[in-house]
Amino acid sequence: MEKITAVVEGIIYRNEDNGYTVAEISVDDELFTAVGTVPQLYEGMTVELEGQWGTHATYGQQFQISAAAVRAPDNVEGIRRYLSSGIVPGVGPVTAQKMVDEFGAETLDVLRYAPARLARINGISPKKAREIAQGFAAHYEMQASMVFLQSIGVTAGYAARIYKKYGAATEQKVRADPYAMVDDVDGIGFRTADRIAQSMGVDPGSQQRARAALQHVLREAAAQNGHTCLPQQQLLHETAALLGDGTHVEEALGRLAIQGGVLLERMGDDVFAWLPLYRHAERDVAQRLRLLAAQTPQQPWQDAAPMLEAVARHRQIELSDEQNQAVLSTLSHSVTVVTGGPGTGKTTIINCVIGLMEAAGWEVALAAPTGRAAKRMTETTGREAKTLHRLLEYSAMGDVAGGFKRNEDNPIDADVLIVDEMSMVDLLLMQQMLKAVEPGCRLVLVGDADQLPSVGPGNVLKDIIASGVARVVRLTHIYRQAEESLITINAHRVNIGQAPILNRANADFFFERKGSADEALESTVALVTHRLVKYKGYDRLRDIQVLCPMKKGDLGVHALNLRLQRE
């Protein structure tokens, strides 16, 4: 790392959300560009920058900033430019000139220690003098906070986030409990907070650290493995391993449970630990599903079979007995789960349910957890399907709790809600959806219970099926149009414990073993550029997706993207 002293000559670009800045700086009267995530920089500032020189392919030589500290200007011209830059609300170039004309090199001391003297200047009233002093004090506090944070090893990017949250109380808050930043500051996890705490000399055996580690292990279990809870002994063991010392962990868990930071509950022979967010969500989902399922649904017809036959005939669909019973089940139950592997006719059932419900004059809403799944649902039904987030009118902005506008007070406007690809729906999204389902609305949940569970916490579809609360229809027969696909056949073979068929001539499922990364790369490129295009006429950009298990390396995401983009 190199340290330089520079004057900020101008700000070329600044992202106010994350602090990323591109500035023009002068070093020994020579102009350069400096880039990095840093506290607010203004024209005229003298700054001490830490980082390294580099060369950008387009913009040339740049100084890559890793840390920055502001040094107050020590001459009249520097002070004038410093105050003209906008660091103090209400002070522009004209006012700044008047101030240095009046106070000279003492201007900054006057602003800090005797701001009432500003009222001597023509055009500055006592009220404006107070406002200027408050603005300068806020700026000074921000700089002091940044100096403190960087002194304990906090990077400039994190420092900007911490100050944005805590403001003038930054040093007080961080010293009192550095681990509180895990909950308070976006992007700061336990390991970052722990590194900061250790640099401040926090006792590695402190209860504060142990409690934060316990919550971190539970968060990681949810984020990495989808677990909403852990057995108490497993939690204690993993936390002790993380801390390198399990002496105080059990005591910390007890205190955390008393404070409500963790919920403990005995189930069978084990005691389990939850973060309150997930335990409350599980209970809420269970209660809402139970209430919905207990309702007696309104029947559109005394005998729906003739109408179903008419709908199937209109759609040129021939229903099997299994499919017929699946559709009729959605009429006689408030909550129905339709599950089955690929090619078992789930989409056919969705189309028939839509036809029946619309024939009864009911409003049907279609949704899926992802944009791709919603688009596919739209294509196969001919009706608009929305992502669940769009259906629930999610917005990251505003003051709506959880960001969802649709809830108990503003429910979904539908008589029937059909949700496809339910295996992808996690616990928290399911909770938000059920909040917006009005009593009396039919709920039809469609998905493959044998697929991987959701990326987010919970195993919602399987748990609903296992609970017995909803009417569950299992589809097992593979229909003729699906039998042509070896993908479909292999999915079912794996589910019943049989090895997949790997290499059948002219099939859509095949396996290639290559002896080196270069050979695997060339095979991948060939598949995308012409082999799959020739096989089924796929569009190389829209119809083909490449999956790989890592980001780095010759076969990682970055290298593959560059190569495929060139092709």
Coordinates of C-alpha atoms in Angstrom, one line a residue:
M1 CA 0.0 0.0 0.0
E2 CA 1.1 3.5 -0.8
K3 CA 0.2 6.8 1.0
I4 CA -0.2 10.1 -0.7
T5 CA -1.3 13.6 0.2
A6 CA -3.5 15.1 -2.4
V7 CA -5.9 18.0 -3.0
V8 CA -9.3 17.2 -4.4
E9 CA -9.7 19.3 -7.5
G10 CA -13.1 18.0 -8.5
I11 CA -15.7 15.2 -8.2
I12 CA -16.3 13.4 -11.5
Y13 CA -18.8 10.9 -10.2
R14 CA -20.2 9.8 -6.8
N15 CA -22.8 7.1 -5.9
E16 CA -24.5 8.4 -2.8
D17 CA -25.9 5.0 -1.9
N18 CA -22.5 3.2 -1.5
G19 CA -20.0 6.0 -1.5
Y20 CA -18.2 5.0 -4.7
T21 CA -16.4 8.1 -5.9
V22 CA -14.3 9.1 -8.9
A23 CA -12.3 12.3 -8.1
E24 CA -9.7 14.4 -9.8
I25 CA -6.8 15.0 -7.4
S26 CA -3.6 16.9 -7.6
V27 CA -0.3 15.5 -6.2
D28 CA 2.6 17.9 -6.4
D29 CA 0.7 20.0 -8.9
E30 CA 0.1 17.1 -11.2
L31 CA -3.4 15.9 -11.9
F32 CA -4.6 12.3 -11.5
T33 CA -7.8 10.3 -11.1
A34 CA -8.6 8.6 -7.8
V35 CA -11.4 6.0 -7.4
G36 CA -12.8 4.1 -4.5
T37 CA -15.5 3.8 -1.9
V38 CA -14.7 6.6 0.5
P39 CA -16.4 9.1 2.9
Q40 CA -17.6 12.3 1.3
L41 CA -14.9 14.1 -0.6
Y42 CA -15.3 17.7 -1.7
E43 CA -13.4 20.0 -4.0
G44 CA -10.7 21.9 -2.1
M45 CA -10.2 19.2 0.5
T46 CA -6.7 18.1 1.4
V47 CA -6.7 14.3 1.9
E48 CA -4.4 11.6 2.9
L49 CA -5.1 8.6 0.7
E50 CA -4.0 5.0 1.1
G51 CA -4.1 2.6 -1.7
Q52 CA -2.2 1.7 -4.9
W53 CA -1.6 3.0 -8.4
G54 CA -3.1 1.1 -11.3
T55 CA -3.9 1.5 -14.9
H56 CA -7.4 1.4 -16.3
A57 CA -7.8 0.1 -19.8
T58 CA -9.9 3.1 -20.8
Y59 CA -9.2 5.8 -18.3
G60 CA -5.4 5.4 -17.8
Q61 CA -3.5 5.8 -14.6
Q62 CA -5.6 5.8 -11.4
F63 CA -5.1 5.7 -7.7
Q64 CA -7.2 2.9 -6.2
I65 CA -8.3 4.2 -2.8
S66 CA -8.5 1.8 0.1
A67 CA -8.6 4.4 2.9
A68 CA -9.0 8.2 3.2
A69 CA -8.5 10.8 5.9
V70 CA -9.3 14.4 5.5
R71 CA -6.8 17.0 6.6
A72 CA -8.1 20.5 7.3
P73 CA -6.7 23.1 4.9
D74 CA -4.0 25.3 6.4
N75 CA -4.1 28.3 4.1
V76 CA -6.7 30.9 3.2
E77 CA -7.1 29.7 -0.4
G78 CA -7.5 26.1 0.7
I79 CA -10.1 27.1 3.3
R80 CA -12.0 29.1 0.7
R81 CA -12.2 26.2 -1.7
Y82 CA -13.0 23.8 1.1
L83 CA -16.0 25.8 2.2
S84 CA -17.1 26.6 -1.4
S85 CA -17.4 22.9 -2.1
G86 CA -20.8 22.4 -0.5
I87 CA -19.7 20.6 2.7
V88 CA -21.8 23.1 4.8
P89 CA -25.4 23.6 3.7
G90 CA -26.0 27.3 3.0
V91 CA -22.4 28.1 2.3
G92 CA -21.5 28.6 -1.4
P93 CA -18.6 30.4 -3.1
V94 CA -19.8 33.9 -2.3
T95 CA -20.4 33.2 1.4
A96 CA -17.1 31.3 1.7
Q97 CA -15.3 34.3 0.2
K98 CA -16.9 36.7 2.7
M99 CA -15.9 34.4 5.6
V100 CA -12.2 34.1 4.6
D101 CA -12.1 37.8 3.9
E102 CA -13.4 38.4 7.5
F103 CA -11.5 35.8 9.4
G104 CA -8.6 34.6 7.2
A105 CA -6.7 31.6 8.4
E106 CA -8.9 31.5 11.6
T107 CA -12.1 30.8 9.6
L108 CA -12.4 27.1 10.5
D109 CA -11.7 27.8 14.2
V110 CA -14.5 30.5 14.2
L111 CA -16.9 28.0 12.6
R112 CA -16.1 25.4 15.2
Y113 CA -15.6 27.4 18.4
A114 CA -17.2 30.9 18.0
P115 CA -19.9 30.6 15.3
A116 CA -21.8 33.6 16.7
R117 CA -19.1 35.8 15.2
L118 CA -20.3 34.9 11.7
A119 CA -23.2 37.3 12.2
R120 CA -20.8 40.2 11.8
I121 CA -20.6 39.4 8.1
N122 CA -23.0 41.3 5.9
G123 CA -25.8 38.9 4.7
I124 CA -25.4 36.4 7.6
S125 CA -28.1 36.8 10.3
P126 CA -27.8 35.2 13.7
K127 CA -30.2 32.5 12.6
K128 CA -28.2 31.7 9.5
A129 CA -25.0 31.7 11.6
R130 CA -26.5 29.0 13.8
E131 CA -27.5 26.9 10.8
I132 CA -24.1 27.2 9.3
A133 CA -22.5 26.2 12.6
Q134 CA -24.8 23.2 12.9
G135 CA -24.0 22.1 9.3
F136 CA -20.2 22.5 9.9
A137 CA -20.5 20.6 13.2
A138 CA -22.3 17.7 11.5
H139 CA -19.6 17.6 8.8
Y140 CA -16.9 17.7 11.5
E141 CA -18.6 14.8 13.4
M142 CA -18.7 12.8 10.2
Q143 CA -15.0 13.2 9.6
A144 CA -14.2 12.4 13.2
S145 CA -16.3 9.2 12.9
M146 CA -14.5 8.2 9.8
V147 CA -11.1 8.7 11.4
F148 CA -12.2 6.6 14.3
L149 CA -13.6 3.8 12.1
Q150 CA -10.5 3.7 9.9
S151 CA -8.3 3.7 13.0
I152 CA -9.9 0.3 14.0
G153 CA -9.5 -1.2 10.6
V154 CA -12.9 -0.5 9.1
T155 CA -12.7 -0.1 5.3
A156 CA -13.9 3.1 3.8
G157 CA -16.9 1.4 2.2
Y158 CA -18.1 -0.1 5.5
A159 CA -17.3 3.1 7.3
A160 CA -19.7 5.0 5.1
R161 CA -22.5 2.5 5.8
I162 CA -21.9 2.6 9.6
Y163 CA -21.9 6.4 9.7
K164 CA -25.1 6.5 7.6
K165 CA -26.8 4.3 10.2
Y166 CA -25.4 5.8 13.4
G167 CA -24.5 9.4 12.5
A168 CA -22.9 11.5 15.2
A169 CA -23.2 8.6 17.7
T170 CA -21.0 6.3 15.6
E171 CA -18.1 6.0 17.9
Q172 CA -20.3 5.7 21.0
K173 CA -22.4 2.9 19.4
V174 CA -19.5 0.9 18.0
R175 CA -17.6 1.0 21.2
A176 CA -20.6 0.0 23.2
D177 CA -21.5 -3.0 21.1
P178 CA -19.6 -3.6 17.8
Y179 CA -21.7 -6.8 17.3
A180 CA -24.9 -4.7 17.0
M181 CA -23.8 -3.7 13.6
V182 CA -24.7 -7.2 12.3
D183 CA -28.4 -6.4 12.8
D184 CA -28.1 -2.6 12.1
V185 CA -25.8 -2.2 9.1
D186 CA -26.5 -3.8 5.8
G187 CA -23.6 -5.9 4.6
I188 CA -21.8 -6.4 7.9
G189 CA -21.9 -9.9 9.2
F190 CA -20.5 -11.5 12.3
R191 CA -17.0 -12.0 11.0
T192 CA -16.6 -8.4 10.0
A193 CA -18.0 -7.2 13.3
D194 CA -15.8 -9.6 15.1
R195 CA -12.7 -8.3 13.3
I196 CA -13.7 -4.8 14.3
A197 CA -14.3 -5.9 17.9
Q198 CA -11.0 -7.6 18.2
S199 CA -9.2 -4.5 16.9
M200 CA -10.8 -2.6 19.7
G201 CA -9.6 -5.1 22.3
V202 CA -13.0 -6.7 23.0
D203 CA -12.5 -9.8 25.2
P204 CA -12.7 -12.9 23.0
G205 CA -14.4 -14.7 25.8
S206 CA -17.1 -12.0 26.3
Q207 CA -20.8 -12.9 26.6
Q208 CA -21.4 -10.2 24.0
R209 CA -19.2 -12.1 21.4
A210 CA -20.7 -15.5 22.3
R211 CA -24.3 -14.2 21.9
A212 CA -23.5 -12.6 18.5
A213 CA -21.9 -15.9 17.4
L214 CA -24.9 -18.0 18.4
Q215 CA -27.2 -15.8 16.2
H216 CA -24.7 -15.9 13.4
V217 CA -24.7 -19.7 13.3
L218 CA -28.5 -19.7 13.2
R219 CA -28.4 -17.1 10.4
E220 CA -25.9 -19.1 8.4
A221 CA -27.9 -22.3 8.9
A222 CA -30.9 -20.5 7.3
A223 CA -29.0 -18.7 4.5
Q224 CA -26.7 -21.6 3.5
N225 CA -28.7 -24.7 4.2
G226 CA -32.3 -23.5 4.5
H227 CA -32.7 -24.6 8.2
T228 CA -35.2 -22.5 10.2
C229 CA -33.8 -24.0 13.4
L230 CA -31.0 -26.1 14.8
P231 CA -30.9 -28.7 17.6
Q232 CA -29.5 -26.9 20.7
Q233 CA -26.5 -29.2 21.0
Q234 CA -25.6 -28.7 17.3
L235 CA -25.9 -24.9 17.8
L236 CA -23.6 -25.0 20.8
H237 CA -21.1 -27.2 19.1
E238 CA -20.9 -25.1 15.9
T239 CA -20.7 -21.8 17.9
A240 CA -17.9 -23.2 20.0
A241 CA -16.0 -24.2 16.9
L242 CA -16.5 -20.7 15.4
L243 CA -15.3 -18.9 18.6
G244 CA -12.5 -21.4 19.2
D245 CA -13.7 -21.6 22.8
G246 CA -17.0 -23.1 24.0
T247 CA -16.6 -22.2 27.7
H248 CA -19.2 -19.5 27.9
V249 CA -21.5 -20.5 25.0
E250 CA -24.2 -22.4 26.9
E251 CA -24.5 -19.5 29.4
A252 CA -24.7 -17.0 26.5
L253 CA -27.5 -19.1 24.9
G254 CA -29.5 -19.0 28.2
R255 CA -29.1 -15.2 28.5
L256 CA -30.0 -14.8 24.8
A257 CA -33.2 -16.9 25.2
I258 CA -34.2 -14.8 28.3
Q259 CA -33.7 -11.6 26.2
G260 CA -35.8 -13.0 23.3
G261 CA -32.9 -13.1 20.8
V262 CA -33.3 -16.9 20.4
L263 CA -36.4 -19.0 21.0
L264 CA -35.9 -22.5 22.5
E265 CA -38.5 -25.2 22.3
R266 CA -38.6 -28.9 23.1
M267 CA -39.8 -31.2 20.3
G268 CA -39.7 -34.9 21.1
D269 CA -36.4 -35.7 22.8
D270 CA -34.5 -32.6 21.5
V271 CA -34.5 -28.9 22.3
F272 CA -34.4 -26.7 19.2
A273 CA -33.3 -23.1 18.8
W274 CA -34.8 -20.6 16.4
L275 CA -34.2 -17.0 15.5
P276 CA -37.6 -15.4 16.4
L277 CA -38.2 -14.3 12.8
Y278 CA -38.4 -17.9 11.5
R279 CA -40.3 -19.3 14.5
H280 CA -42.9 -16.7 14.2
A281 CA -43.1 -17.2 10.5
E282 CA -43.6 -21.0 10.9
R283 CA -46.4 -20.5 13.4
D284 CA -48.0 -17.8 11.3
V285 CA -48.0 -19.9 8.1
A286 CA -49.3 -23.0 9.9
Q287 CA -52.1 -21.0 11.6
R288 CA -53.2 -19.3 8.3
L289 CA -53.1 -22.5 6.3
R290 CA -55.2 -24.3 8.9
L291 CA -57.8 -21.5 9.0
L292 CA -58.0 -21.4 5.1
A293 CA -58.3 -25.2 4.9
A294 CA -61.0 -25.4 7.5
Q295 CA -63.4 -23.2 5.5
T296 CA -66.1 -24.9 3.5
P297 CA -65.6 -23.6 -0.1
Q298 CA -68.5 -22.2 -2.1
Q299 CA -69.6 -24.7 -4.7
P300 CA -70.1 -23.2 -8.2
W301 CA -72.3 -26.2 -9.3
Q302 CA -74.0 -29.1 -7.6
D303 CA -72.4 -31.4 -10.2
A304 CA -69.2 -30.0 -11.7
A305 CA -68.4 -33.1 -13.8
P306 CA -70.4 -32.1 -16.9
M307 CA -68.9 -28.6 -16.8
L308 CA -65.4 -30.1 -16.5
E309 CA -66.1 -32.3 -19.5
A310 CA -67.1 -29.3 -21.5
V311 CA -64.0 -27.3 -20.5
A312 CA -61.7 -30.3 -21.4
R313 CA -63.5 -30.7 -24.7
H314 CA -63.2 -26.9 -25.5
R315 CA -59.4 -27.0 -24.7
Q316 CA -59.0 -30.3 -26.7
I317 CA -57.8 -32.1 -23.6
E318 CA -58.4 -35.7 -22.7
L319 CA -58.2 -36.1 -18.9
S320 CA -57.3 -39.3 -17.2
D321 CA -59.2 -40.4 -14.1
E322 CA -56.3 -39.2 -12.0
Q323 CA -56.3 -35.8 -13.6
N324 CA -60.1 -35.6 -13.4
Q325 CA -60.1 -36.2 -9.7
A326 CA -57.3 -33.7 -9.2
V327 CA -59.3 -30.9 -10.9
L328 CA -62.5 -31.7 -9.0
S329 CA -60.6 -31.7 -5.7
T330 CA -59.9 -28.0 -6.2
L331 CA -63.6 -27.4 -6.2
S332 CA -64.4 -29.2 -3.0
H333 CA -61.4 -28.1 -0.9
S334 CA -60.3 -24.6 0.1
V335 CA -56.6 -25.5 -0.1
T336 CA -55.4 -28.1 -2.6
V337 CA -51.8 -29.2 -3.4
V338 CA -51.2 -30.8 -6.8
T339 CA -47.8 -32.5 -6.9
G340 CA -46.0 -34.7 -9.3
G341 CA -42.8 -35.1 -11.3
P342 CA -42.2 -33.6 -14.8
G343 CA -44.6 -34.8 -17.5
T344 CA -47.4 -35.8 -15.1
G345 CA -49.9 -33.3 -16.4
K346 CA -49.7 -30.5 -13.7
T347 CA -50.1 -27.8 -16.4
T348 CA -53.1 -29.6 -17.9
I349 CA -54.8 -29.5 -14.5
I350 CA -54.0 -25.8 -14.0
N351 CA -55.6 -25.0 -17.4
C352 CA -58.7 -27.0 -16.5
V353 CA -59.0 -25.4 -13.1
I354 CA -58.8 -21.9 -14.8
G355 CA -61.5 -22.9 -17.3
L356 CA -63.8 -24.2 -14.6
M357 CA -63.3 -21.2 -12.2
E358 CA -63.7 -18.6 -15.0
A359 CA -66.9 -20.4 -16.2
A360 CA -68.3 -19.9 -12.7
G361 CA -67.5 -16.2 -13.0
W362 CA -64.7 -16.3 -10.5
E363 CA -61.6 -14.1 -10.6
V364 CA -58.5 -16.3 -11.0
A365 CA -55.0 -15.0 -10.1
L366 CA -51.9 -16.9 -11.3
A367 CA -48.5 -16.6 -9.8
A368 CA -45.1 -18.2 -9.5
P369 CA -42.0 -17.4 -7.4
T370 CA -39.6 -16.4 -10.2
G371 CA -39.9 -14.4 -13.4
R372 CA -39.0 -17.3 -15.6
A373 CA -41.6 -19.6 -13.9
A374 CA -44.2 -16.8 -14.2
K375 CA -43.4 -16.4 -17.9
R376 CA -43.7 -20.1 -18.6
M377 CA -47.0 -20.2 -16.7
T378 CA -48.2 -17.3 -18.9
E379 CA -47.2 -19.1 -22.1
T380 CA -48.8 -22.4 -21.1
T381 CA -52.1 -21.0 -19.8
G382 CA -52.7 -18.0 -22.1
R383 CA -53.4 -15.9 -19.0
E384 CA -51.1 -13.4 -17.3
A385 CA -49.1 -14.9 -14.4
K386 CA -47.2 -12.6 -12.1
T387 CA -44.3 -13.3 -9.8
L388 CA -45.4 -13.5 -6.2
H389 CA -43.4 -10.3 -5.4
R390 CA -45.3 -8.5 -8.2
L391 CA -48.6 -10.0 -7.2
L392 CA -48.0 -8.8 -3.6
E393 CA -46.8 -5.4 -4.8
Y394 CA -43.4 -5.6 -3.3
S395 CA -41.3 -2.4 -3.2
A396 CA -37.9 -1.9 -1.6
M397 CA -38.8 1.7 -1.2
G398 CA -41.2 3.4 1.1
D399 CA -42.3 2.6 4.6
V400 CA -44.6 -0.4 4.0
A401 CA -43.7 -3.1 6.5
G402 CA -41.7 -5.8 4.8
G403 CA -42.0 -4.0 1.5
F404 CA -45.3 -5.8 0.6
K405 CA -48.4 -3.6 0.0
R406 CA -50.7 -6.6 -0.2
N407 CA -51.6 -7.9 3.3
E408 CA -54.5 -8.6 5.6
D409 CA -55.7 -5.0 5.2
N410 CA -55.2 -5.0 1.4
P411 CA -55.7 -8.6 0.2
I412 CA -55.3 -10.0 -3.3
D413 CA -58.3 -9.3 -5.4
A414 CA -59.1 -12.9 -6.4
D415 CA -61.5 -15.7 -5.7
V416 CA -58.9 -18.3 -6.7
L417 CA -55.1 -18.1 -6.4
I418 CA -53.1 -20.7 -8.3
V419 CA -49.3 -20.8 -7.5
D420 CA -47.0 -22.9 -9.7
E421 CA -43.5 -24.1 -8.9
M422 CA -44.3 -24.1 -5.2
S423 CA -41.0 -26.0 -4.4
M424 CA -39.2 -22.7 -4.9
V425 CA -41.3 -20.8 -2.4
D426 CA -39.5 -20.2 0.9
L427 CA -41.0 -19.7 4.4
L428 CA -41.0 -15.9 4.5
L429 CA -42.5 -15.5 1.1
M430 CA -45.2 -18.0 1.9
Q431 CA -46.0 -16.0 5.0
Q432 CA -46.4 -12.8 3.0
M433 CA -48.5 -14.6 0.5
L434 CA -50.9 -16.0 3.1
K435 CA -51.3 -12.6 4.7
A436 CA -52.7 -11.4 1.5
V437 CA -55.1 -14.3 0.8
E438 CA -58.6 -13.3 2.0
P439 CA -60.8 -15.8 3.8
G440 CA -62.9 -17.5 1.2
C441 CA -60.3 -17.4 -1.5
R442 CA -59.4 -20.9 -2.9
L443 CA -55.7 -21.7 -2.8
V444 CA -54.2 -24.2 -5.4
L445 CA -50.6 -25.0 -4.9
V446 CA -48.8 -26.8 -7.7
G447 CA -45.3 -28.2 -7.7
D448 CA -42.9 -31.1 -7.6
A449 CA -42.2 -32.1 -4.1
D450 CA -39.2 -34.1 -5.2
Q451 CA -37.4 -31.0 -6.5
L452 CA -34.7 -29.3 -4.4
P453 CA -36.3 -27.1 -1.7
S454 CA -36.3 -23.3 -1.9
V455 CA -33.0 -21.3 -1.8
G456 CA -34.4 -19.4 1.1
P457 CA -35.2 -20.9 4.6
G458 CA -37.8 -23.6 4.9
N459 CA -39.1 -26.6 3.1
V460 CA -42.6 -25.3 2.5
L461 CA -44.1 -27.6 -0.1
K462 CA -43.0 -30.8 1.5
D463 CA -44.0 -29.6 5.0
I464 CA -47.5 -28.7 3.8
I465 CA -47.9 -32.1 2.2
A466 CA -46.7 -33.8 5.3
S467 CA -48.9 -31.8 7.6
G468 CA -52.1 -33.3 6.2
V469 CA -53.9 -30.0 6.4
A470 CA -54.4 -29.5 2.7
R471 CA -56.0 -31.8 0.2
V472 CA -53.0 -33.4 -1.6
V473 CA -53.3 -34.9 -5.1
R474 CA -50.3 -36.9 -6.3
L475 CA -49.8 -37.4 -10.0
T476 CA -47.7 -40.4 -10.9
H477 CA -48.5 -41.3 -14.6
I478 CA -46.1 -39.9 -17.2
Y479 CA -48.2 -38.9 -20.3
R480 CA -47.4 -39.6 -23.9
Q481 CA -46.0 -36.2 -24.8
A482 CA -43.5 -36.4 -21.9
E483 CA -42.3 -40.0 -22.6
E484 CA -40.3 -38.7 -25.5
S485 CA -38.0 -36.7 -23.1
L486 CA -35.2 -38.6 -21.5
I487 CA -35.0 -35.8 -19.0
T488 CA -38.5 -36.6 -17.7
I489 CA -37.8 -40.3 -17.7
N490 CA -34.5 -39.9 -15.8
A491 CA -36.1 -37.6 -13.2
H492 CA -38.6 -40.4 -12.4
R493 CA -35.9 -43.1 -12.4
V494 CA -33.9 -41.1 -9.9
N495 CA -36.9 -40.7 -7.7
I496 CA -37.5 -44.4 -7.5
G497 CA -33.9 -45.2 -6.9
Q498 CA -32.8 -46.2 -10.4
A499 CA -29.7 -44.9 -12.2
P500 CA -30.4 -42.5 -15.0
I501 CA -29.9 -43.5 -18.7
L502 CA -26.9 -41.4 -19.7
N503 CA -26.3 -41.8 -23.4
R504 CA -29.2 -42.8 -25.7
A505 CA -28.8 -41.8 -29.3
N506 CA -30.7 -38.6 -30.3
A507 CA -31.9 -38.0 -26.8
D508 CA -32.2 -34.7 -24.8
F509 CA -30.2 -36.1 -21.9
F510 CA -26.6 -37.0 -22.2
F511 CA -23.3 -37.1 -20.3
E512 CA -19.9 -36.3 -21.5
R513 CA -16.7 -37.1 -19.7
K514 CA -13.6 -35.0 -20.6
G515 CA -10.0 -35.5 -19.6
S516 CA -9.1 -31.9 -19.1
A517 CA -10.5 -28.4 -18.4
D518 CA -9.6 -27.3 -22.0
E519 CA -11.5 -30.2 -23.5
A520 CA -14.6 -29.5 -21.3
L521 CA -14.4 -25.8 -22.2
E522 CA -14.3 -26.6 -25.9
S523 CA -17.2 -29.1 -25.6
T524 CA -19.3 -26.5 -23.7
V525 CA -18.6 -23.8 -26.4
A526 CA -19.5 -26.3 -29.2
L527 CA -22.8 -27.2 -27.5
V528 CA -23.9 -23.6 -27.1
T529 CA -22.7 -22.3 -30.5
H530 CA -23.9 -25.1 -32.8
R531 CA -24.5 -28.6 -31.5
L532 CA -27.7 -27.8 -29.5
V533 CA -28.7 -25.3 -32.2
K534 CA -28.5 -28.0 -34.8
Y535 CA -30.2 -30.6 -32.6
K536 CA -33.4 -28.7 -31.9
G537 CA -33.0 -25.3 -33.5
Y538 CA -32.5 -23.6 -30.2
D539 CA -31.7 -19.9 -30.0
R540 CA -28.2 -19.6 -28.6
L541 CA -29.1 -16.5 -26.5
R542 CA -32.6 -17.2 -25.4
D543 CA -33.0 -21.0 -25.1
I544 CA -29.7 -22.2 -23.6
Q545 CA -28.3 -21.7 -20.1
V546 CA -24.9 -22.9 -18.9
L547 CA -24.6 -23.9 -15.2
C548 CA -21.3 -24.4 -13.5
P549 CA -20.3 -25.0 -9.8
M550 CA -17.8 -22.1 -9.3
K551 CA -17.1 -18.5 -10.3
K552 CA -13.3 -18.7 -10.7
G553 CA -11.0 -21.0 -12.8
D554 CA -11.0 -22.0 -16.5
L555 CA -14.5 -23.5 -16.2
G556 CA -15.9 -20.9 -13.8
V557 CA -18.7 -18.4 -14.4
H558 CA -16.3 -15.5 -15.3
A559 CA -14.1 -17.4 -17.8
L560 CA -17.1 -19.1 -19.4
N561 CA -19.0 -15.9 -19.9
L562 CA -16.0 -14.2 -21.5
R563 CA -15.4 -17.0 -23.9
L564 CA -19.1 -17.5 -24.8
Q565 CA -19.5 -13.7 -25.3
R566 CA -16.6 -13.7 -27.7
E567 CA -18.2 -16.6 -29.6

